[in-house]
Coordinates of C-alpha atoms in Angstrom, one line a residue:
Chain H
M1 CA 23.8 1.1 7.9
Q2 CA 23.1 4.0 10.3
L3 CA 19.3 4.2 8.3
L4 CA 18.2 1.0 9.3
E5 CA 19.9 0.6 12.7
D6 CA 17.8 4.0 13.6
R7 CA 14.8 2.4 12.3
I8 CA 15.4 -1.2 14.3
Q9 CA 16.5 1.4 17.3
K10 CA 12.9 3.0 17.2
E11 CA 10.2 0.6 15.6
G12 CA 12.1 -2.7 16.5
K13 CA 10.1 -4.6 19.8
I14 CA 11.7 -7.3 21.7
L15 CA 9.5 -10.9 22.1
P16 CA 10.5 -13.5 24.7
G17 CA 12.9 -15.5 23.7
N18 CA 15.4 -12.8 21.8
I19 CA 12.9 -12.7 19.2
V20 CA 13.2 -9.5 17.4
K21 CA 10.0 -8.6 15.2
I22 CA 10.6 -5.8 12.7
D23 CA 7.3 -6.3 10.9
G24 CA 6.1 -2.6 10.6
F25 CA 8.9 -1.9 8.3
L26 CA 10.4 -5.3 6.3
N27 CA 8.3 -8.4 6.8
H28 CA 4.6 -7.4 7.0
R29 CA 4.1 -4.7 6.6
V30 CA 6.8 -2.9 4.0
D31 CA 8.5 0.4 3.9
T32 CA 9.4 0.5 0.2
V33 CA 10.8 4.0 1.0
L34 CA 13.3 2.5 3.2
L35 CA 13.7 -0.9 0.8
R36 CA 14.8 1.0 -2.0
E37 CA 17.4 2.7 0.2
L38 CA 18.5 -0.6 1.3
A39 CA 18.8 -2.2 -2.3
K40 CA 21.3 1.3 -3.4
E41 CA 23.4 -0.2 -0.1
F42 CA 23.3 -3.8 -1.9
R43 CA 24.8 -2.1 -5.2
R44 CA 27.5 -0.4 -3.6
L45 CA 28.7 -3.3 -1.2
F46 CA 28.0 -5.4 -4.1
P47 CA 29.4 -4.0 -7.0
D48 CA 30.3 -6.4 -9.3
D49 CA 28.1 -6.0 -12.6
G50 CA 28.1 -9.7 -13.8
I51 CA 25.4 -10.3 -11.5
T52 CA 22.9 -12.5 -13.1
G53 CA 20.5 -13.1 -11.1
I54 CA 19.4 -12.2 -7.3
L55 CA 17.9 -15.2 -5.3
T56 CA 15.6 -15.3 -2.1
V57 CA 13.4 -17.3 -0.9
E58 CA 9.5 -16.9 0.0
A59 CA 7.7 -15.3 1.6
S60 CA 9.1 -12.6 3.9
G61 CA 12.1 -11.9 1.1
I62 CA 10.1 -11.4 -1.4
A63 CA 9.8 -7.4 -1.3
L64 CA 13.6 -7.1 -0.2
G65 CA 14.7 -9.2 -3.1
T66 CA 12.0 -7.5 -5.8
V67 CA 13.6 -4.3 -5.2
C68 CA 17.5 -5.4 -5.2
A69 CA 16.0 -7.2 -8.2
E70 CA 15.0 -4.0 -10.2
E71 CA 18.4 -1.9 -8.8
F72 CA 20.6 -4.4 -9.9
G73 CA 18.7 -5.1 -13.3
V74 CA 18.4 -8.6 -13.1
P75 CA 15.8 -11.1 -12.5
L76 CA 14.8 -12.1 -9.1
I77 CA 14.2 -16.0 -8.4
F78 CA 12.4 -16.8 -5.3
A79 CA 13.1 -20.6 -3.8
K80 CA 9.5 -21.9 -3.0
K81 CA 8.6 -23.7 0.5
A82 CA 6.6 -26.8 -0.6
K83 CA 5.5 -28.4 -3.7
S84 CA 2.3 -27.3 -5.7
D85 CA 0.9 -28.7 -8.6
N86 CA 2.2 -25.6 -11.0
I87 CA 5.8 -26.1 -10.4
E88 CA 6.9 -29.4 -13.2
G89 CA 10.3 -30.5 -14.8
G90 CA 13.6 -30.8 -12.5
L91 CA 13.8 -29.2 -9.2
Y92 CA 16.5 -28.1 -7.5
K93 CA 15.8 -28.6 -3.8
S94 CA 17.1 -28.6 -0.5
D95 CA 16.3 -29.5 3.1
I96 CA 16.3 -27.0 6.2
Y97 CA 14.9 -26.6 9.5
S98 CA 12.7 -23.4 9.9
Y99 CA 13.1 -22.5 13.7
T100 CA 10.2 -19.9 12.9
Y101 CA 7.6 -22.7 12.1
K102 CA 9.3 -25.3 14.2
K103 CA 9.6 -27.7 11.7
H104 CA 11.5 -29.0 8.4
V105 CA 10.4 -27.7 5.0
T106 CA 12.3 -28.2 1.9
L107 CA 13.5 -25.0 -0.5
I108 CA 12.7 -25.6 -4.2
V109 CA 13.7 -23.8 -7.5
A110 CA 12.4 -25.1 -11.1
S111 CA 16.3 -26.3 -12.6
Q112 CA 15.8 -23.8 -15.6
W113 CA 15.6 -20.2 -14.1
I114 CA 19.1 -21.1 -13.0
G115 CA 22.1 -22.8 -15.0
P116 CA 25.9 -23.3 -14.9
N117 CA 26.3 -19.4 -16.5
D118 CA 24.5 -17.8 -13.5
R119 CA 25.8 -15.4 -11.1
I120 CA 24.0 -15.7 -8.3
L121 CA 23.6 -12.8 -5.5
I122 CA 21.4 -14.5 -2.5
I123 CA 19.4 -11.4 -0.8
D124 CA 17.5 -12.3 2.7
D125 CA 15.8 -10.2 5.1
F126 CA 16.5 -11.6 7.6
L127 CA 19.1 -14.1 9.6
A128 CA 19.4 -15.7 12.4
N129 CA 20.3 -19.7 12.7
G130 CA 21.1 -19.3 8.9
E131 CA 19.1 -22.4 8.0
A132 CA 17.4 -20.6 4.6
L133 CA 20.6 -19.0 3.4
R134 CA 22.4 -22.3 3.9
G135 CA 19.7 -24.1 1.6
L136 CA 20.1 -21.1 -0.9
T137 CA 23.8 -21.5 -0.7
E138 CA 23.3 -25.5 -2.3
I139 CA 20.9 -24.6 -4.6
V140 CA 23.0 -22.5 -6.4
E141 CA 25.8 -25.5 -6.0
Q142 CA 23.1 -27.5 -7.5
A143 CA 22.5 -25.4 -10.2
G144 CA 26.5 -25.0 -11.1
A145 CA 26.4 -21.6 -10.9
E146 CA 28.7 -19.3 -9.2
L147 CA 27.6 -17.8 -5.8
V148 CA 29.0 -13.9 -5.7
G149 CA 27.8 -13.1 -2.1
I150 CA 25.0 -12.7 0.5
G151 CA 22.6 -9.2 1.3
V152 CA 20.9 -9.5 4.8
A153 CA 19.0 -6.4 6.4
V154 CA 19.1 -7.6 9.8
E155 CA 21.4 -10.1 11.0
K156 CA 20.9 -11.4 14.6
G157 CA 24.9 -11.4 15.3
F158 CA 24.1 -13.4 18.3
Q159 CA 22.7 -16.4 17.0
P160 CA 25.3 -18.6 14.7
G161 CA 24.4 -18.3 11.2
G162 CA 26.3 -15.4 10.2
K163 CA 29.6 -16.6 11.9
N164 CA 29.2 -20.2 9.9
L165 CA 28.5 -18.7 6.3
R166 CA 31.3 -16.1 7.0
A167 CA 33.5 -19.4 8.2
R168 CA 32.7 -20.7 4.8
G169 CA 34.5 -17.7 3.5
I170 CA 31.1 -16.2 1.3
N171 CA 31.4 -12.6 0.6
M172 CA 28.9 -11.4 3.3
H173 CA 27.3 -8.2 4.0
S174 CA 24.6 -7.4 6.9
L175 CA 23.3 -3.7 6.6
A176 CA 22.6 -4.2 10.6
I177 CA 23.7 -6.8 13.2
I178 CA 22.3 -7.0 16.4
D179 CA 24.9 -8.1 18.4
A180 CA 22.2 -7.8 21.7
V181 CA 19.2 -7.0 23.2
D182 CA 18.3 -5.4 26.2
D183 CA 14.6 -7.0 26.0
E184 CA 13.6 -4.9 29.8
N185 CA 14.4 -1.4 28.1
G186 CA 13.3 -2.7 24.3
K187 CA 17.0 -1.3 23.3
F188 CA 19.4 -2.9 20.6
T189 CA 23.5 -2.8 20.3
F190 CA 24.5 -2.8 16.7
R191 CA 28.0 -4.6 16.0
K192 CA 30.5 -1.9 14.1
Q193 CA 31.2 -2.2 10.7
E194 CA 33.3 -0.7 8.2
Q195 CA 31.3 1.5 6.0
Chain Z
M1 CA -2.8 -4.6 -21.8
Q2 CA -0.9 -5.5 -24.7
L3 CA 2.5 -6.2 -23.3
L4 CA 1.5 -8.7 -20.6
E5 CA -1.1 -10.5 -23.1
D6 CA 2.0 -10.5 -25.7
R7 CA 4.7 -11.9 -22.9
I8 CA 1.7 -14.9 -21.7
Q9 CA 1.0 -15.8 -25.4
K10 CA 5.1 -16.3 -25.9
E11 CA 6.4 -17.4 -22.6
G12 CA 3.2 -19.2 -21.0
K13 CA 2.7 -22.8 -20.6
I14 CA -0.9 -25.0 -20.4
L15 CA -0.7 -27.6 -17.9
P16 CA -3.2 -30.5 -17.8
G17 CA -5.9 -29.4 -15.9
N18 CA -6.3 -25.7 -17.4
I19 CA -3.4 -24.9 -14.9
V20 CA -1.8 -21.4 -16.9
K21 CA 1.9 -21.8 -16.0
I22 CA 3.4 -18.0 -16.3
D23 CA 6.4 -18.5 -13.6
G24 CA 9.5 -17.4 -16.0
F25 CA 8.5 -13.7 -15.6
L26 CA 5.5 -13.0 -12.8
N27 CA 5.8 -15.7 -10.0
H28 CA 9.3 -17.5 -9.2
R29 CA 11.6 -16.0 -11.7
V30 CA 9.9 -12.3 -11.8
D31 CA 11.3 -10.0 -14.5
T32 CA 11.1 -6.6 -12.7
V33 CA 11.3 -4.6 -15.7
L34 CA 7.6 -5.8 -16.7
L35 CA 6.8 -5.1 -12.7
R36 CA 7.0 -2.0 -13.1
E37 CA 5.1 -1.6 -16.2
L38 CA 2.2 -3.3 -14.6
A39 CA 2.5 -1.0 -11.5
K40 CA 2.3 2.1 -13.6
E41 CA -0.3 0.9 -15.4
F42 CA -2.5 0.2 -11.8
R43 CA -1.7 3.6 -11.1
R44 CA -3.4 4.8 -14.2
L45 CA -6.5 2.4 -13.8
F46 CA -6.8 3.5 -10.3
P47 CA -5.6 7.5 -10.2
D48 CA -7.5 7.6 -6.3
D49 CA -4.8 9.9 -4.6
G50 CA -6.6 8.9 -1.2
I51 CA -5.2 5.1 -0.9
T52 CA -3.2 4.5 1.8
G53 CA -2.0 0.6 1.4
I54 CA -1.4 -1.6 -0.8
L55 CA -2.8 -5.5 0.5
T56 CA -1.4 -8.5 -0.7
V57 CA -0.9 -11.9 0.4
E58 CA 2.1 -14.4 0.7
A59 CA 4.1 -15.7 -1.6
S60 CA 3.5 -15.0 -4.9
G61 CA 1.7 -11.8 -4.2
I62 CA 4.5 -9.7 -2.7
A63 CA 6.9 -9.3 -5.7
L64 CA 4.1 -7.4 -8.1
G65 CA 2.5 -5.8 -4.6
T66 CA 6.0 -4.2 -3.3
V67 CA 6.6 -2.7 -6.6
C68 CA 2.8 -1.7 -6.6
A69 CA 3.5 -0.3 -3.2
E70 CA 6.6 1.7 -4.7
E71 CA 4.7 3.1 -7.8
F72 CA 1.6 4.4 -5.4
G73 CA 4.0 5.8 -2.0
V74 CA 2.4 3.7 0.2
P75 CA 3.3 0.8 2.4
L76 CA 2.6 -2.9 1.3
I77 CA 0.9 -5.5 3.6
F78 CA 1.1 -9.1 2.8
A79 CA -1.4 -11.1 4.3
K80 CA -0.1 -14.5 5.9
K81 CA -0.9 -17.8 5.3
A82 CA -0.1 -19.4 8.8
K83 CA 0.2 -18.3 12.4
S84 CA 4.2 -18.1 13.5
D85 CA 5.4 -17.3 16.5
N86 CA 6.9 -13.7 15.3
I87 CA 3.0 -12.4 14.8
E88 CA 1.5 -11.3 18.4
G89 CA -1.7 -9.2 19.5
G90 CA -5.0 -9.2 17.6
L91 CA -5.2 -10.0 13.9
Y92 CA -8.0 -10.0 11.2
K93 CA -8.5 -13.6 9.8
S94 CA -10.2 -15.3 7.1
D95 CA -10.3 -18.8 6.3
I96 CA -10.0 -20.1 2.1
Y97 CA -9.6 -23.0 0.2
S98 CA -6.6 -23.5 -1.3
Y99 CA -6.7 -24.9 -5.4
T100 CA -3.2 -24.5 -5.7
Y101 CA -2.0 -26.8 -2.2
K102 CA -5.8 -28.6 -2.2
K103 CA -6.0 -27.1 1.5
H104 CA -7.8 -24.8 3.7
V105 CA -5.4 -21.8 5.0
T106 CA -6.2 -18.7 7.0
L107 CA -5.2 -15.4 5.8
I108 CA -3.7 -12.9 8.7
V109 CA -3.0 -9.4 9.0
A110 CA -1.7 -8.0 12.6
S111 CA -4.4 -5.8 13.0
Q112 CA -2.5 -2.8 14.1
W113 CA -1.3 -2.6 10.3
I114 CA -4.6 -1.5 8.7
G115 CA -7.4 0.3 10.5
P116 CA -10.5 2.3 9.8
N117 CA -8.5 5.5 8.5
D118 CA -7.2 3.2 5.8
R119 CA -8.2 3.1 1.9
I120 CA -6.8 0.0 0.8
L121 CA -6.3 -1.0 -2.8
I122 CA -5.8 -5.0 -3.3
I123 CA -3.1 -6.2 -5.5
D124 CA -2.8 -10.1 -6.7
D125 CA -0.5 -11.5 -9.5
F126 CA -3.1 -13.9 -10.4
L127 CA -7.0 -14.6 -10.0
A128 CA -9.0 -17.8 -10.5
N129 CA -11.1 -19.3 -8.6
G130 CA -10.6 -15.8 -6.2
E131 CA -10.6 -17.6 -2.7
A132 CA -7.5 -15.4 -1.9
L133 CA -9.2 -12.2 -3.0
R134 CA -12.4 -12.6 -1.2
G135 CA -9.9 -13.4 1.9
L136 CA -8.2 -9.9 1.6
T137 CA -11.8 -8.2 1.2
E138 CA -12.9 -9.9 4.1
I139 CA -10.0 -8.8 5.9
V140 CA -10.2 -5.1 5.4
E141 CA -14.0 -5.4 5.8
Q142 CA -12.8 -6.4 9.4
A143 CA -10.3 -3.7 9.6
G144 CA -13.4 -1.3 8.8
A145 CA -10.8 0.2 6.0
E146 CA -12.1 1.0 2.8
L147 CA -11.7 -1.0 0.1
V148 CA -10.7 1.5 -3.1
G149 CA -10.6 -1.7 -5.8
I150 CA -8.2 -4.6 -6.7
G151 CA -6.0 -5.0 -9.2
V152 CA -4.9 -8.0 -10.5
A153 CA -2.5 -9.2 -13.0
V154 CA -3.2 -12.5 -14.6
E155 CA -7.0 -13.4 -14.6
K156 CA -8.3 -16.8 -15.8
G157 CA -11.6 -15.4 -17.0
F158 CA -13.2 -18.8 -17.7
Q159 CA -13.0 -19.4 -13.5
P160 CA -15.5 -17.9 -11.4
G161 CA -13.4 -16.0 -9.0
G162 CA -13.4 -12.6 -11.8
K163 CA -17.1 -12.8 -12.2
N164 CA -18.0 -13.2 -8.0
L165 CA -15.9 -10.3 -7.3
R166 CA -17.3 -8.1 -10.5
A167 CA -20.8 -9.0 -9.6
R168 CA -20.2 -7.5 -5.6
G169 CA -19.3 -3.8 -7.2
I170 CA -15.9 -4.0 -6.6
N171 CA -14.1 -1.5 -9.0
M172 CA -11.5 -4.2 -10.5
H173 CA -9.2 -3.9 -13.1
S174 CA -7.4 -7.3 -14.7
L175 CA -4.3 -6.6 -17.0
A176 CA -5.2 -9.2 -18.5
I177 CA -8.0 -11.8 -18.9
I178 CA -7.7 -15.3 -20.5
D179 CA -10.9 -16.3 -21.4
A180 CA -9.4 -19.7 -23.4
V181 CA -6.4 -21.6 -23.6
D182 CA -5.7 -24.3 -26.1
D183 CA -3.7 -26.7 -24.8
E184 CA -3.0 -28.5 -28.1
N185 CA -1.2 -25.5 -30.0
G186 CA -0.4 -23.7 -26.4
K187 CA -2.1 -20.6 -27.5
F188 CA -4.0 -17.8 -25.7
T189 CA -7.1 -16.1 -26.0
F190 CA -7.7 -12.7 -24.1
R191 CA -10.3 -11.0 -23.5
K192 CA -11.3 -7.1 -25.1
Q193 CA -11.0 -4.5 -23.0
E194 CA -11.1 -1.2 -22.6
Q195 CA -8.1 0.7 -22.7

């Protein structure tokens, strides 16, 4: 998506270790005008009218997930990363490894919010190693719900997450795929995708 | 706000320890149709046209904060609760006690996203002891920005957070204030507020 690629090229930063930092508009400071355009693009890419819910994971997926849920006219469910006292009853759980925080975390969704009649679209802001998204697909499976697809704003194409998810036959769309970064001049190379 | 009070009365649950659980529409599963109405009400209650940003805190404040930011036409900034590798440079920090997770956490905002020229509206989904909101006001102060006010969806009026914030002279609006809960019949008593 040209709008998003342009924004990454203009404002994105490359930190040591090929960490891509785009927290000026996507996941710390959030540009809701951009988010609305991303949500409209997901609506175009996933024209399925039978979607019953958007699933994402706290924290940084929530902003994009919220705008997408409104655009699709369905509820947002966000997986939590730790058990708090305020979640009761049955839970779907998936253990993942967070490369950002360098530790194992458990994704949790209260079982009352997704069931066998649901058709779920997973949305996340960022895809690198794909652990969070793998965990979310496990939760959809545990619920007995149907996974309609996965929509990601920014994918790091040089890390294995996207490849692994596509190999499973999941209908997946990333609005911008970064195939290479040049940390000397701060430039990003994007994968060419069909419109 | 009648719409929100009705929803709490209908779907809210009271857990032991007077924990109010409204995660079916506000902070686990999110009803974006309701959130849009809440955001419009905040826009009416804070008619200030000079607001430059909405500040909230991860994770459950982000959904409401995102819709409010879009409604006000300004960016959302959400404070993070732990230092990840992806935040660089100067930080505003505030230490708070999380009653939900029963531990001290540090709220963090990268200093580049709020500055002395900003006029900030703080938004959060829930107010009980007010630790998170106290931390956010400290971050606004550290930035040298102006605090326009605080908007909260649901306040537990029988806990001290709201009283403490109002005692500081902050322009504060809670859309529903729960003054009492009856855990035998599951009913909520709301504070009468001027429209």
